[in-house]
Amino acid sequence: MSATVTRLSSNKVRIDFTVDAERFEKGIIAAYRKNVGKISIPGFRKGKAPRKVIETHYGEGVFYEDAIEEIFPEVYSQAVSENGLEPVDRPQFELKSAAHGQPLEFSVEVFVTPEVTLGQYKGLAV
């Protein structure tokens, strides 16, 4: 996982993430396990359909959203703590690319506490 922070203004940053394919695959597997009981495929008992059959029937990206929801909290909190950011709002998510066997790429924009520069305040007469 790599995260690149770009300051957009004094109180807004964009964080670009690249999650390796192996970690994204683990997220897809977790999403499959979470949702397999809810998916019904003709010819299989409910909750017993293999992942490949579900992906063929509903499309390759059927588990991507849940996989991202599985991965995002850990990756985001790690990037925030490593870069010393203090978010004050929810991040705005933007997906760049997601595919089987490829790294997951996305970015978030979030408001953070602004950088404040204090002027000379010592020695002022009251």
Coordinates of C-alpha atoms in Angstrom, one line a residue, residues 14-109:
R14 CA -6.0 14.8 -1.5
I15 CA -4.6 11.4 -0.7
D16 CA -3.9 9.0 -3.6
F17 CA -3.8 5.3 -2.7
T18 CA -2.4 2.3 -4.5
V19 CA -3.3 -1.0 -2.8
D20 CA -1.4 -4.0 -4.1
A21 CA -3.4 -6.7 -5.9
E22 CA -2.9 -9.3 -3.2
R23 CA -4.5 -7.2 -0.5
F24 CA -7.4 -6.3 -2.9
E25 CA -7.9 -10.0 -3.6
K26 CA -8.2 -10.6 0.2
G27 CA -10.8 -7.9 0.3
I28 CA -12.8 -9.6 -2.5
I29 CA -12.6 -12.9 -0.7
A30 CA -13.9 -11.3 2.5
A31 CA -16.7 -9.6 0.5
Y32 CA -17.6 -13.0 -1.1
R33 CA -17.8 -14.7 2.3
K34 CA -19.9 -11.9 3.6
N35 CA -22.5 -11.9 0.8
V36 CA -22.5 -15.5 -0.5
G37 CA -25.5 -16.4 1.7
K38 CA -27.6 -13.6 0.1
I39 CA -27.0 -14.6 -3.5
S40 CA -29.2 -17.0 -5.3
I41 CA -27.9 -18.7 -8.5
P42 CA -30.1 -21.2 -10.4
G43 CA -28.7 -24.7 -10.0
F44 CA -27.1 -24.0 -6.6
R45 CA -28.5 -24.0 -3.1
K46 CA -28.6 -20.5 -1.7
G47 CA -25.2 -19.6 -0.3
K48 CA -23.4 -22.5 -2.0
A49 CA -22.5 -21.0 -5.4
P50 CA -18.8 -20.7 -6.1
R51 CA -17.3 -17.2 -6.5
K52 CA -16.4 -17.7 -10.2
V53 CA -20.0 -18.7 -11.0
I54 CA -21.4 -15.6 -9.1
E55 CA -18.9 -13.3 -10.9
T56 CA -19.9 -14.8 -14.3
H57 CA -23.6 -14.4 -13.6
Y58 CA -23.5 -10.9 -12.1
G59 CA -20.3 -9.5 -13.5
E60 CA -16.7 -9.4 -12.5
G61 CA -17.1 -6.3 -10.2
V62 CA -20.0 -7.7 -8.1
F63 CA -17.8 -7.8 -4.9
Y64 CA -15.7 -4.7 -5.6
E65 CA -17.8 -2.2 -3.5
D66 CA -17.8 -4.5 -0.5
A67 CA -14.1 -5.3 -0.9
I68 CA -13.3 -1.6 -0.9
E69 CA -15.4 -1.1 2.2
E70 CA -13.4 -3.9 3.8
I71 CA -10.0 -2.4 2.9
F72 CA -10.7 1.4 3.2
P73 CA -10.8 2.0 6.9
E74 CA -7.5 0.4 7.7
V75 CA -5.7 1.9 4.7
Y76 CA -7.1 5.4 5.3
S77 CA -6.3 5.4 9.1
Q78 CA -2.8 4.2 8.4
A79 CA -2.2 7.0 5.8
V80 CA -3.7 9.7 8.1
S81 CA -1.5 8.6 11.1
E82 CA 1.7 8.3 9.0
N83 CA 1.3 11.8 7.5
G84 CA 0.2 13.5 10.8
L85 CA -3.2 14.7 9.4
E86 CA -6.1 15.6 11.5
P87 CA -9.3 15.2 9.4
V88 CA -12.3 17.2 10.4
D89 CA -14.8 15.9 7.9
R90 CA -15.6 12.7 6.0
P91 CA -13.4 12.0 3.0
Q92 CA -14.8 12.3 -0.5
F93 CA -14.0 9.0 -2.3
E94 CA -13.0 8.7 -6.0
L95 CA -12.3 5.3 -7.6
K96 CA -9.6 5.4 -10.3
S97 CA -9.2 1.7 -11.2
A98 CA -10.2 -1.7 -9.9
A99 CA -9.7 -5.0 -11.7
H100 CA -8.9 -8.6 -10.8
G101 CA -5.1 -9.1 -10.6
Q102 CA -4.4 -5.4 -10.7
P103 CA -3.7 -2.9 -8.0
L104 CA -6.6 -1.0 -6.6
E105 CA -6.2 2.8 -7.1
F106 CA -8.4 5.5 -5.6
S107 CA -8.1 8.9 -4.0
V108 CA -9.9 10.8 -1.3
E109 CA -10.2 14.5 -0.6

